[in-house]
mmCIF file of N, CA, C and O in Angstrom:
data_model
loop_
_atom_site.group_PDB
_atom_site.id
_atom_site.type_symbol
_atom_site.label_atom_id
_atom_site.label_comp_id
_atom_site.label_asym_id
_atom_site.label_seq_id
_atom_site.Cartn_x
_atom_site.Cartn_y
_atom_site.Cartn_z
ATOM 1 N N THR A 15 -6.640 5.104 -10.508
ATOM 2 C CA THR A 15 -8.143 5.426 -9.260
ATOM 3 C C THR A 15 -9.175 5.103 -10.471
ATOM 4 O O THR A 15 -8.875 6.406 -11.602
ATOM 5 N N ALA A 16 -10.687 6.006 -9.928
ATOM 6 C CA ALA A 16 -11.993 6.118 -10.313
ATOM 7 C C ALA A 16 -11.520 7.849 -10.555
ATOM 8 O O ALA A 16 -11.322 8.350 -9.676
ATOM 9 N N GLU A 17 -12.221 8.645 -11.892
ATOM 10 C CA GLU A 17 -12.086 10.029 -11.137
ATOM 11 C C GLU A 17 -13.355 9.922 -11.204
ATOM 12 O O GLU A 17 -13.699 9.817 -9.858
ATOM 13 N N GLU A 18 -13.356 11.842 -10.261
ATOM 14 C CA GLU A 18 -13.472 12.077 -8.831
ATOM 15 C C GLU A 18 -15.920 11.757 -9.936
ATOM 16 O O GLU A 18 -15.894 12.256 -10.867
ATOM 17 N N GLY A 19 -16.389 11.915 -8.252
ATOM 18 C CA GLY A 19 -17.799 11.665 -8.329
ATOM 19 C C GLY A 19 -17.784 10.532 -9.177
ATOM 20 O O GLY A 19 -19.115 10.349 -9.048
ATOM 21 N N GLN A 20 -17.196 9.492 -9.565
ATOM 22 C CA GLN A 20 -17.674 8.097 -10.108
ATOM 23 C C GLN A 20 -17.567 7.289 -9.492
ATOM 24 O O GLN A 20 -16.928 7.978 -8.775
ATOM 25 N N CYS A 21 -17.956 6.256 -9.620
ATOM 26 C CA CYS A 21 -18.617 5.428 -8.778
ATOM 27 C C CYS A 21 -18.034 3.727 -8.845
ATOM 28 O O CYS A 21 -18.038 3.936 -10.259
ATOM 29 N N VAL A 22 -17.202 3.422 -8.369
ATOM 30 C CA VAL A 22 -16.658 2.549 -8.365
ATOM 31 C C VAL A 22 -17.585 1.348 -8.044
ATOM 32 O O VAL A 22 -17.792 1.208 -7.415
ATOM 33 N N GLU A 23 -18.411 0.674 -9.233
ATOM 34 C CA GLU A 23 -19.144 -0.775 -8.365
ATOM 35 C C GLU A 23 -18.168 -2.265 -8.024
ATOM 36 O O GLU A 23 -17.485 -1.978 -8.456
ATOM 37 N N ARG A 24 -19.055 -2.756 -6.982
ATOM 38 C CA ARG A 24 -18.158 -4.155 -6.327
ATOM 39 C C ARG A 24 -18.228 -5.103 -8.061
ATOM 40 O O ARG A 24 -17.726 -5.771 -8.007
ATOM 41 N N GLU A 25 -18.404 -4.769 -8.835
ATOM 42 C CA GLU A 25 -19.124 -6.064 -9.668
ATOM 43 C C GLU A 25 -18.292 -6.146 -10.831
ATOM 44 O O GLU A 25 -18.294 -6.506 -11.776
ATOM 45 N N ASN A 26 -17.614 -4.311 -10.871
ATOM 46 C CA ASN A 26 -16.828 -3.978 -11.967
ATOM 47 C C ASN A 26 -15.700 -5.004 -11.763
ATOM 48 O O ASN A 26 -14.370 -4.626 -10.683
ATOM 49 N N LEU A 27 -15.293 -6.099 -12.440
ATOM 50 C CA LEU A 27 -14.281 -6.646 -13.232
ATOM 51 C C LEU A 27 -12.776 -6.689 -12.685
ATOM 52 O O LEU A 27 -11.548 -6.905 -12.524
ATOM 53 N N TRP A 28 -13.099 -4.943 -13.216
ATOM 54 C CA TRP A 28 -11.048 -4.055 -12.588
ATOM 55 C C TRP A 28 -10.764 -3.422 -11.508
ATOM 56 O O TRP A 28 -9.927 -2.651 -11.780
ATOM 57 N N VAL A 29 -11.794 -3.649 -11.006
ATOM 58 C CA VAL A 29 -11.074 -2.801 -9.967
ATOM 59 C C VAL A 29 -11.619 -4.015 -8.924
ATOM 60 O O VAL A 29 -12.277 -4.947 -9.454
ATOM 61 N N ALA A 30 -10.648 -3.998 -7.733
ATOM 62 C CA ALA A 30 -10.340 -4.650 -6.688
ATOM 63 C C ALA A 30 -10.269 -4.834 -5.612
ATOM 64 O O ALA A 30 -9.542 -3.568 -5.305
ATOM 65 N N ASP A 31 -10.784 -4.935 -4.664
ATOM 66 C CA ASP A 31 -9.497 -4.533 -3.492
ATOM 67 C C ASP A 31 -8.780 -5.753 -2.077
ATOM 68 O O ASP A 31 -9.533 -6.433 -2.370
ATOM 69 N N LEU A 32 -7.795 -5.139 -2.202
ATOM 70 C CA LEU A 32 -7.168 -7.124 -2.589
ATOM 71 C C LEU A 32 -7.273 -6.221 -1.226
ATOM 72 O O LEU A 32 -6.296 -5.316 -0.270
ATOM 73 N N PRO A 33 -6.210 -7.148 -0.008
ATOM 74 C CA PRO A 33 -5.605 -7.713 1.221
ATOM 75 C C PRO A 33 -4.924 -6.042 1.720
ATOM 76 O O PRO A 33 -4.468 -6.336 0.442
ATOM 77 N N ALA A 34 -4.212 -5.400 2.489
ATOM 78 C CA ALA A 34 -3.356 -4.056 2.788
ATOM 79 C C ALA A 34 -2.000 -4.703 2.666
ATOM 80 O O ALA A 34 -1.153 -3.980 2.604
ATOM 81 N N GLY A 35 -1.492 -5.800 3.934
ATOM 82 C CA GLY A 35 -1.346 -5.926 4.429
ATOM 83 C C GLY A 35 -0.216 -6.872 3.932
ATOM 84 O O GLY A 35 1.251 -7.143 3.269
ATOM 85 N N PRO A 36 0.260 -7.905 2.775
ATOM 86 C CA PRO A 36 1.296 -8.638 2.531
ATOM 87 C C PRO A 36 1.098 -8.452 1.436
ATOM 88 O O PRO A 36 0.631 -6.977 -0.286
ATOM 89 N N SER A 37 2.389 -9.464 0.517
ATOM 90 C CA SER A 37 3.211 -8.681 -0.712
ATOM 91 C C SER A 37 1.747 -8.465 -2.014
ATOM 92 O O SER A 37 1.423 -10.040 -2.079
ATOM 93 N N LEU A 38 2.040 -7.814 -2.528
ATOM 94 C CA LEU A 38 1.377 -8.155 -3.777
ATOM 95 C C LEU A 38 2.217 -7.820 -5.084
ATOM 96 O O LEU A 38 3.304 -6.858 -5.410
ATOM 97 N N SER A 39 2.377 -8.047 -6.182
ATOM 98 C CA SER A 39 3.128 -8.093 -7.339
ATOM 99 C C SER A 39 1.893 -8.856 -8.728
ATOM 100 O O SER A 39 0.599 -8.706 -8.942
ATOM 101 N N VAL A 40 3.068 -7.912 -9.727
ATOM 102 C CA VAL A 40 1.672 -8.240 -10.984
ATOM 103 C C VAL A 40 2.618 -8.132 -11.814
ATOM 104 O O VAL A 40 3.758 -8.423 -12.288
ATOM 105 N N ARG A 41 2.504 -9.376 -12.783
ATOM 106 C CA ARG A 41 3.081 -9.888 -14.183
ATOM 107 C C ARG A 41 2.273 -10.527 -14.433
ATOM 108 O O ARG A 41 0.780 -10.655 -15.199
ATOM 109 N N ALA A 42 2.945 -11.194 -16.099
ATOM 110 C CA ALA A 42 1.967 -11.333 -17.600
ATOM 111 C C ALA A 42 1.809 -12.600 -17.395
ATOM 112 O O ALA A 42 2.489 -13.634 -16.953
ATOM 113 N N TRP A 43 0.146 -13.266 -17.728
ATOM 114 C CA TRP A 43 0.124 -14.745 -17.495
ATOM 115 C C TRP A 43 0.861 -15.494 -17.459
ATOM 116 O O TRP A 43 1.471 -15.250 -18.958
ATOM 117 N N ARG A 44 1.235 -16.104 -17.660
ATOM 118 C CA ARG A 44 1.696 -17.823 -17.957
ATOM 119 C C ARG A 44 0.852 -18.471 -18.397
ATOM 120 O O ARG A 44 -0.271 -18.635 -17.308
ATOM 121 N N PRO A 45 1.110 -19.806 -19.813
ATOM 122 C CA PRO A 45 0.481 -20.684 -19.967
ATOM 123 C C PRO A 45 0.144 -22.044 -19.006
ATOM 124 O O PRO A 45 -1.195 -22.274 -18.703
ATOM 125 N N ALA A 46 0.632 -21.968 -17.837
ATOM 126 C CA ALA A 46 0.394 -23.177 -16.843
ATOM 127 C C ALA A 46 0.070 -22.704 -15.779
ATOM 128 O O ALA A 46 -0.219 -23.208 -14.420
ATOM 129 N N ASP A 47 -0.400 -21.135 -15.171
ATOM 130 C CA ASP A 47 -0.780 -20.487 -14.017
ATOM 131 C C ASP A 47 -2.201 -20.973 -13.420
ATOM 132 O O ASP A 47 -3.635 -21.391 -15.016
ATOM 133 N N ARG A 48 -2.717 -20.821 -12.324
ATOM 134 C CA ARG A 48 -3.380 -22.382 -12.056
ATOM 135 C C ARG A 48 -4.822 -20.027 -11.019
ATOM 136 O O ARG A 48 -3.560 -19.720 -10.441
ATOM 137 N N MET A 49 -5.693 -20.819 -10.428
ATOM 138 C CA MET A 49 -6.184 -20.555 -10.011
ATOM 139 C C MET A 49 -7.014 -20.050 -8.859
ATOM 140 O O MET A 49 -7.254 -21.357 -9.775
ATOM 141 N N ARG A 50 -6.950 -20.222 -7.826
ATOM 142 C CA ARG A 50 -8.047 -20.504 -7.156
ATOM 143 C C ARG A 50 -9.476 -19.934 -6.567
ATOM 144 O O ARG A 50 -9.285 -18.703 -5.932
ATOM 145 N N ALA A 51 -10.433 -19.799 -7.076
ATOM 146 C CA ALA A 51 -11.495 -18.845 -7.102
ATOM 147 C C ALA A 51 -11.790 -18.936 -5.808
ATOM 148 O O ALA A 51 -12.419 -18.105 -5.883
ATOM 149 N N ARG A 52 -12.186 -20.112 -5.658
ATOM 150 C CA ARG A 52 -12.294 -20.025 -4.412
ATOM 151 C C ARG A 52 -11.818 -20.621 -2.645
ATOM 152 O O ARG A 52 -10.962 -21.509 -3.290
ATOM 153 N N ALA A 53 -11.679 -20.294 -1.478
ATOM 154 C CA ALA A 53 -10.355 -20.832 -0.855
ATOM 155 C C ALA A 53 -10.387 -22.700 -0.895
ATOM 156 O O ALA A 53 -9.591 -23.414 -0.932
ATOM 157 N N ASP A 54 -11.875 -22.427 -0.577
ATOM 158 C CA ASP A 54 -12.070 -24.805 -0.463
ATOM 159 C C ASP A 54 -12.149 -25.196 -1.727
ATOM 160 O O ASP A 54 -12.462 -26.168 -2.377
ATOM 161 N N GLY A 55 -12.090 -24.515 -2.864
ATOM 162 C CA GLY A 55 -12.526 -24.783 -4.212
ATOM 163 C C GLY A 55 -10.906 -25.182 -4.946
ATOM 164 O O GLY A 55 -9.812 -25.321 -4.593
ATOM 165 N N PRO A 56 -11.238 -25.984 -6.313
ATOM 166 C CA PRO A 56 -10.251 -26.795 -7.130
ATOM 167 C C PRO A 56 -8.757 -25.412 -8.163
ATOM 168 O O PRO A 56 -10.034 -24.272 -8.167
ATOM 169 N N ALA A 57 -7.962 -25.197 -7.945
ATOM 170 C CA ALA A 57 -7.096 -24.227 -8.721
ATOM 171 C C ALA A 57 -7.516 -24.642 -10.164
ATOM 172 O O ALA A 57 -7.172 -25.607 -10.668
ATOM 173 N N ARG A 58 -7.895 -24.086 -10.863
ATOM 174 C CA ARG A 58 -8.412 -24.402 -11.790
ATOM 175 C C ARG A 58 -7.240 -23.116 -13.277
ATOM 176 O O ARG A 58 -6.857 -22.597 -13.012
ATOM 177 N N ARG A 59 -7.321 -23.485 -14.733
ATOM 178 C CA ARG A 59 -6.275 -22.877 -15.625
ATOM 179 C C ARG A 59 -6.989 -22.026 -15.765
ATOM 180 O O ARG A 59 -7.664 -21.154 -15.790
ATOM 181 N N VAL A 60 -6.400 -20.352 -15.680
ATOM 182 C CA VAL A 60 -6.255 -19.708 -15.921
ATOM 183 C C VAL A 60 -6.931 -19.251 -17.774
ATOM 184 O O VAL A 60 -8.000 -18.477 -17.531
ATOM 185 N N LYS A 61 -5.871 -20.485 -18.425
ATOM 186 C CA LYS A 61 -6.669 -19.939 -19.465
ATOM 187 C C LYS A 61 -8.189 -20.806 -20.270
ATOM 188 O O LYS A 61 -8.678 -19.826 -20.401
ATOM 189 N N ARG A 62 -8.340 -20.888 -19.035
ATOM 190 C CA ARG A 62 -10.080 -21.580 -18.917
ATOM 191 C C ARG A 62 -10.871 -20.905 -18.319
ATOM 192 O O ARG A 62 -11.913 -20.701 -19.323
ATOM 193 N N PHE A 63 -10.319 -19.419 -17.336
ATOM 194 C CA PHE A 63 -11.133 -18.480 -16.696
ATOM 195 C C PHE A 63 -11.351 -17.608 -17.656
ATOM 196 O O PHE A 63 -11.883 -16.681 -18.191
ATOM 197 N N PHE A 64 -10.065 -17.298 -18.940
ATOM 198 C CA PHE A 64 -10.196 -16.526 -20.383
ATOM 199 C C PHE A 64 -11.070 -16.844 -21.221
ATOM 200 O O PHE A 64 -12.157 -16.292 -22.164
ATOM 201 N N GLY A 65 -11.343 -18.415 -21.260
ATOM 202 C CA GLY A 65 -11.952 -19.428 -21.948
ATOM 203 C C GLY A 65 -13.768 -19.263 -21.788
ATOM 204 O O GLY A 65 -14.935 -18.748 -22.221
ATOM 205 N N ASP A 66 -13.390 -19.091 -20.340
ATOM 206 C CA ASP A 66 -15.677 -18.863 -19.715
ATOM 207 C C ASP A 66 -15.667 -17.414 -20.173
ATOM 208 O O ASP A 66 -16.809 -16.880 -20.094
ATOM 209 N N ALA A 67 -14.737 -16.313 -20.116
ATOM 210 C CA ALA A 67 -14.950 -15.222 -20.152
ATOM 211 C C ALA A 67 -14.945 -14.685 -22.075
ATOM 212 O O ALA A 67 -15.087 -13.464 -22.676
ATOM 213 N N GLN A 68 -14.760 -15.630 -22.721
ATOM 214 C CA GLN A 68 -14.415 -15.613 -24.486
ATOM 215 C C GLN A 68 -13.534 -14.545 -24.716
ATOM 216 O O GLN A 68 -13.666 -13.150 -25.733
ATOM 217 N N VAL A 69 -12.362 -14.481 -23.903
ATOM 218 C CA VAL A 69 -10.786 -13.692 -24.553
ATOM 219 C C VAL A 69 -10.591 -14.729 -25.175
ATOM 220 O O VAL A 69 -10.340 -15.909 -25.305
ATOM 221 N N PRO A 70 -10.150 -14.513 -27.098
ATOM 222 C CA PRO A 70 -9.496 -15.228 -27.307
ATOM 223 C C PRO A 70 -7.829 -14.832 -27.838
ATOM 224 O O PRO A 70 -7.812 -14.186 -27.285
ATOM 225 N N GLY A 71 -7.756 -16.451 -28.108
ATOM 226 C CA GLY A 71 -6.540 -16.122 -27.623
ATOM 227 C C GLY A 71 -5.507 -15.333 -27.637
ATOM 228 O O GLY A 71 -4.255 -15.438 -27.294
ATOM 229 N N PRO A 72 -5.315 -14.772 -29.110
ATOM 230 C CA PRO A 72 -4.404 -13.261 -28.992
ATOM 231 C C PRO A 72 -4.594 -12.332 -28.176
ATOM 232 O O PRO A 72 -3.845 -11.129 -28.340
ATOM 233 N N ARG A 73 -6.090 -12.144 -28.320
ATOM 234 C CA ARG A 73 -5.393 -10.627 -26.814
ATOM 235 C C ARG A 73 -4.893 -11.722 -25.400
ATOM 236 O O ARG A 73 -4.963 -10.453 -24.618
ATOM 237 N N ARG A 74 -5.003 -12.482 -24.898
ATOM 238 C CA ARG A 74 -4.426 -13.218 -24.351
ATOM 239 C C ARG A 74 -2.772 -12.123 -23.353
ATOM 240 O O ARG A 74 -2.618 -12.052 -23.064
ATOM 241 N N ALA A 75 -2.253 -12.090 -24.829
ATOM 242 C CA ALA A 75 -0.975 -11.905 -24.645
ATOM 243 C C ALA A 75 -0.708 -10.636 -23.917
ATOM 244 O O ALA A 75 -0.587 -9.703 -24.102
ATOM 245 N N GLY A 76 0.728 -11.365 -23.100
ATOM 246 C CA GLY A 76 0.690 -9.726 -22.530
ATOM 247 C C GLY A 76 -0.674 -9.368 -20.651
ATOM 248 O O GLY A 76 -0.884 -8.231 -19.647
ATOM 249 N N TRP A 77 -1.314 -10.197 -20.769
ATOM 250 C CA TRP A 77 -2.464 -10.640 -19.945
ATOM 251 C C TRP A 77 -2.291 -10.245 -18.453
ATOM 252 O O TRP A 77 -1.420 -10.621 -17.715
ATOM 253 N N PRO A 78 -2.588 -8.679 -16.945
ATOM 254 C CA PRO A 78 -2.421 -9.455 -16.483
ATOM 255 C C PRO A 78 -2.264 -10.325 -15.404
ATOM 256 O O PRO A 78 -3.791 -10.480 -15.365
ATOM 257 N N VAL A 79 -2.151 -10.648 -14.317
ATOM 258 C CA VAL A 79 -1.989 -11.572 -12.891
ATOM 259 C C VAL A 79 -1.520 -11.160 -12.209
ATOM 260 O O VAL A 79 -0.478 -9.985 -11.981
ATOM 261 N N VAL A 80 -2.601 -10.610 -10.996
ATOM 262 C CA VAL A 80 -2.147 -9.792 -9.127
ATOM 263 C C VAL A 80 -1.694 -11.351 -9.110
ATOM 264 O O VAL A 80 -3.084 -11.374 -8.592
ATOM 265 N N LEU A 81 -1.132 -11.508 -7.659
ATOM 266 C CA LEU A 81 -0.612 -12.367 -7.009
ATOM 267 C C LEU A 81 -0.187 -11.218 -5.795
ATOM 268 O O LEU A 81 0.072 -10.465 -5.479
ATOM 269 N N VAL A 82 -0.825 -12.030 -4.830
ATOM 270 C CA VAL A 82 -0.441 -12.305 -3.390
ATOM 271 C C VAL A 82 0.202 -12.628 -2.700
ATOM 272 O O VAL A 82 -0.410 -14.287 -3.248
ATOM 273 N N ASP A 83 1.349 -13.254 -2.566
ATOM 274 C CA ASP A 83 2.001 -14.233 -1.906
ATOM 275 C C ASP A 83 2.199 -15.175 -2.219
ATOM 276 O O ASP A 83 2.675 -16.297 -1.927
ATOM 277 N N GLY A 84 2.585 -14.495 -3.941
ATOM 278 C CA GLY A 84 2.442 -15.492 -5.246
ATOM 279 C C GLY A 84 1.572 -16.788 -5.163
ATOM 280 O O GLY A 84 2.209 -16.779 -6.504
ATOM 281 N N GLU A 85 0.199 -16.079 -5.001
ATOM 282 C CA GLU A 85 -0.841 -16.683 -6.193
ATOM 283 C C GLU A 85 -1.483 -15.786 -6.303
ATOM 284 O O GLU A 85 -1.607 -14.954 -5.666
ATOM 285 N N ILE A 86 -2.062 -16.101 -7.630
ATOM 286 C CA ILE A 86 -2.980 -15.285 -8.034
ATOM 287 C C ILE A 86 -4.135 -15.888 -7.559
ATOM 288 O O ILE A 86 -5.603 -16.610 -7.400
ATOM 289 N N VAL A 87 -4.731 -13.931 -7.274
ATOM 290 C CA VAL A 87 -5.899 -13.527 -6.711
ATOM 291 C C VAL A 87 -6.911 -12.206 -7.471
ATOM 292 O O VAL A 87 -7.762 -12.614 -7.017
ATOM 293 N N TRP A 88 -6.488 -12.815 -8.688
ATOM 294 C CA TRP A 88 -7.088 -11.819 -9.343
ATOM 295 C C TRP A 88 -6.632 -11.025 -11.020
ATOM 296 O O TRP A 88 -5.459 -11.499 -11.353
ATOM 297 N N ILE A 89 -7.378 -11.627 -11.894
ATOM 298 C CA ILE A 89 -6.975 -11.761 -13.561
ATOM 299 C C ILE A 89 -8.334 -9.956 -13.993
ATOM 300 O O ILE A 89 -9.475 -10.402 -13.732
ATOM 301 N N PRO A 90 -7.386 -9.629 -13.924
ATOM 302 C CA PRO A 90 -8.477 -8.059 -13.834
ATOM 303 C C PRO A 90 -8.441 -7.901 -15.168
ATOM 304 O O PRO A 90 -8.855 -8.729 -16.300
ATOM 305 N N GLY A 91 -10.190 -7.547 -15.098
ATOM 306 C CA GLY A 91 -11.489 -7.876 -16.163
ATOM 307 C C GLY A 91 -11.784 -8.806 -16.201
ATOM 308 O O GLY A 91 -12.846 -9.495 -17.352
ATOM 309 N N ILE A 92 -11.434 -10.113 -15.858
ATOM 310 C CA ILE A 92 -11.958 -11.387 -15.486
ATOM 311 C C ILE A 92 -12.676 -12.300 -15.295
ATOM 312 O O ILE A 92 -13.706 -12.897 -14.436
ATOM 313 N N ARG A 93 -11.773 -12.456 -12.983
ATOM 314 C CA ARG A 93 -12.734 -13.012 -12.623
ATOM 315 C C ARG A 93 -11.199 -12.551 -11.020
ATOM 316 O O ARG A 93 -10.114 -12.098 -11.649
ATOM 317 N N ARG A 94 -12.072 -11.919 -9.503
ATOM 318 C CA ARG A 94 -11.029 -12.078 -9.298
ATOM 319 C C ARG A 94 -11.159 -13.800 -7.235
ATOM 320 O O ARG A 94 -12.640 -14.172 -7.968
ATOM 321 N N SER A 95 -10.276 -13.695 -6.939
ATOM 322 C CA SER A 95 -10.666 -15.323 -6.262
ATOM 323 C C SER A 95 -11.473 -14.579 -5.100
ATOM 324 O O SER A 95 -11.259 -13.229 -4.762
ATOM 325 N N SER A 96 -11.166 -15.478 -4.481
ATOM 326 C CA SER A 96 -12.421 -15.413 -2.896
ATOM 327 C C SER A 96 -11.163 -14.497 -2.392
ATOM 328 O O SER A 96 -11.667 -13.406 -0.868
ATOM 329 N N ALA A 97 -10.177 -14.806 -2.625
ATOM 330 C CA ALA A 97 -8.859 -14.023 -1.463
ATOM 331 C C ALA A 97 -8.568 -12.426 -1.599
ATOM 332 O O ALA A 97 -8.318 -11.500 -1.328
ATOM 333 N N ALA A 98 -9.438 -11.822 -2.901
ATOM 334 C CA ALA A 98 -9.772 -10.733 -3.655
ATOM 335 C C ALA A 98 -10.946 -9.533 -3.722
ATOM 336 O O ALA A 98 -11.802 -9.313 -3.418
ATOM 337 N N SER A 99 -12.173 -10.860 -2.607
ATOM 338 C CA SER A 99 -13.505 -9.746 -1.836
ATOM 339 C C SER A 99 -12.959 -9.267 -0.931
ATOM 340 O O SER A 99 -12.646 -9.268 -0.055
ATOM 341 N N GLU A 100 -14.668 -8.421 -1.306
ATOM 342 C CA GLU A 100 -14.649 -7.190 0.359
ATOM 343 C C GLU A 100 -15.086 -8.608 1.865
ATOM 344 O O GLU A 100 -16.249 -10.002 1.412
ATOM 345 N N ARG A 101 -14.664 -7.870 2.716
ATOM 346 C CA ARG A 101 -14.814 -9.041 4.057
ATOM 347 C C ARG A 101 -14.900 -7.604 4.842
ATOM 348 O O ARG A 101 -13.616 -6.672 4.929
ATOM 349 N N SER A 102 -15.545 -7.487 5.580
ATOM 350 C CA SER A 102 -15.816 -6.537 6.627
ATOM 351 C C SER A 102 -15.122 -6.302 7.403
ATOM 352 O O SER A 102 -14.821 -7.706 7.947
ATOM 353 N N GLY A 103 -13.720 -5.411 7.545
ATOM 354 C CA GLY A 103 -13.588 -5.633 8.581
ATOM 355 C C GLY A 103 -11.404 -6.230 9.101
ATOM 356 O O GLY A 103 -11.488 -6.003 9.606
ATOM 357 N N ARG A 104 -11.651 -6.213 7.381
ATOM 358 C CA ARG A 104 -10.638 -6.608 7.119
ATOM 359 C C ARG A 104 -9.786 -5.415 6.109
ATOM 360 O O ARG A 104 -9.837 -4.273 5.388
ATOM 361 N N PRO A 105 -8.676 -5.101 6.588
ATOM 362 C CA PRO A 105 -7.816 -3.745 5.796
ATOM 363 C C PRO A 105 -8.399 -4.279 4.378
ATOM 364 O O PRO A 105 -7.092 -5.611 4.294
ATOM 365 N N VAL A 106 -8.053 -2.624 3.369
ATOM 366 C CA VAL A 106 -8.204 -3.799 1.827
ATOM 367 C C VAL A 106 -7.447 -1.863 1.639
ATOM 368 O O VAL A 106 -7.485 -0.880 1.750
ATOM 369 N N VAL A 107 -6.633 -2.336 0.222
ATOM 370 C CA VAL A 107 -6.299 -1.445 -0.520
ATOM 371 C C VAL A 107 -7.115 -1.863 -1.967
ATOM 372 O O VAL A 107 -7.091 -2.021 -1.865
ATOM 373 N N ARG A 108 -8.050 -0.322 -2.967
ATOM 374 C CA ARG A 108 -8.317 -0.506 -4.008
ATOM 375 C C ARG A 108 -7.671 -0.516 -4.908
ATOM 376 O O ARG A 108 -6.845 0.523 -5.228
ATOM 377 N N TYR A 109 -7.846 -1.302 -5.476
ATOM 378 C CA TYR A 109 -6.346 -0.997 -7.058
ATOM 379 C C TYR A 109 -8.392 -0.818 -8.298
ATOM 380 O O TYR A 109 -8.665 -2.063 -8.059
ATOM 381 N N ALA A 110 -7.679 -0.552 -9.738
ATOM 382 C CA ALA A 110 -8.151 -0.078 -10.580
ATOM 383 C C ALA A 110 -7.229 -0.125 -11.622
ATOM 384 O O ALA A 110 -6.525 0.302 -11.442
ATOM 385 N N CYS A 111 -7.563 -1.264 -12.520
ATOM 386 C CA CYS A 111 -6.785 -1.755 -14.092
ATOM 387 C C CYS A 111 -7.393 -0.936 -15.158
ATOM 388 O O CYS A 111 -8.166 -1.369 -15.246
ATOM 389 N N GLU A 112 -6.475 -0.789 -16.309
ATOM 390 C CA GLU A 112 -7.126 -1.024 -17.939
ATOM 391 C C GLU A 112 -6.211 -1.751 -18.700
ATOM 392 O O GLU A 112 -5.003 -1.369 -18.205
ATOM 393 N N ARG A 113 -6.638 -1.659 -19.030
ATOM 394 C CA ARG A 113 -6.209 -2.765 -19.668
ATOM 395 C C ARG A 113 -5.543 -1.857 -21.023
ATOM 396 O O ARG A 113 -6.867 -1.483 -22.162
ATOM 397 N N ASN A 114 -4.839 -1.741 -22.299
ATOM 398 C CA ASN A 114 -4.732 -0.671 -22.262
ATOM 399 C C ASN A 114 -4.154 -2.477 -23.531
ATOM 400 O O ASN A 114 -3.589 -3.399 -23.590
ATOM 401 N N GLN A 115 -3.487 -1.821 -25.210
ATOM 402 C CA GLN A 115 -2.996 -2.801 -25.948
ATOM 403 C C GLN A 115 -1.524 -3.216 -25.967
ATOM 404 O O GLN A 115 -1.571 -4.303 -26.237
ATOM 405 N N GLY A 116 -0.947 -2.606 -25.303
ATOM 406 C CA GLY A 116 0.535 -2.327 -24.908
ATOM 407 C C GLY A 116 1.081 -4.115 -24.477
ATOM 408 O O GLY A 116 1.604 -4.966 -24.747
ATOM 409 N N GLY A 117 0.474 -4.151 -23.476
ATOM 410 C CA GLY A 117 0.572 -5.450 -22.488
ATOM 411 C C GLY A 117 1.452 -4.764 -22.006
ATOM 412 O O GLY A 117 2.521 -3.546 -22.120
ATOM 413 N N PHE A 118 2.280 -6.375 -21.354
ATOM 414 C CA PHE A 118 2.860 -6.727 -20.924
ATOM 415 C C PHE A 118 4.302 -6.919 -21.913
ATOM 416 O O PHE A 118 4.437 -7.887 -23.111
ATOM 417 N N PRO A 119 5.716 -6.608 -21.892
ATOM 418 C CA PRO A 119 6.891 -7.158 -22.766
ATOM 419 C C PRO A 119 6.984 -8.558 -22.434
ATOM 420 O O PRO A 119 7.008 -9.038 -21.647
ATOM 421 N N SER A 120 6.730 -9.389 -23.449
ATOM 422 C CA SER A 120 7.785 -10.196 -23.779
ATOM 423 C C SER A 120 9.243 -11.219 -22.978
ATOM 424 O O SER A 120 10.367 -10.371 -23.338
ATOM 425 N N SER A 121 9.069 -11.819 -21.865
ATOM 426 C CA SER A 121 10.876 -12.257 -21.256
ATOM 427 C C SER A 121 10.476 -13.134 -21.585
ATOM 428 O O SER A 121 10.177 -14.183 -21.396
#
């Protein structure tokens, strides 16, 4: 959560308003992962989103991805899909993510 009195900006890629109803899970990204940035667009490899954001390979290890109903909708700090965008009238829950150096354990 944001500290009291601190405004969370819509452009902040470390914050996402996600649908309140569906199941949500977080895991480390995998090399074959894909995300559809727009509902009508093609699914792109998460690796390409990292490249676009100029995140070097060694820093990607353990980077989280957020899934709603098994589909990646948010790569914190990198990109949100249209499924993770604000739409008026839709109930949402605001999530904030912080990157730490430890990441997720490899399994």
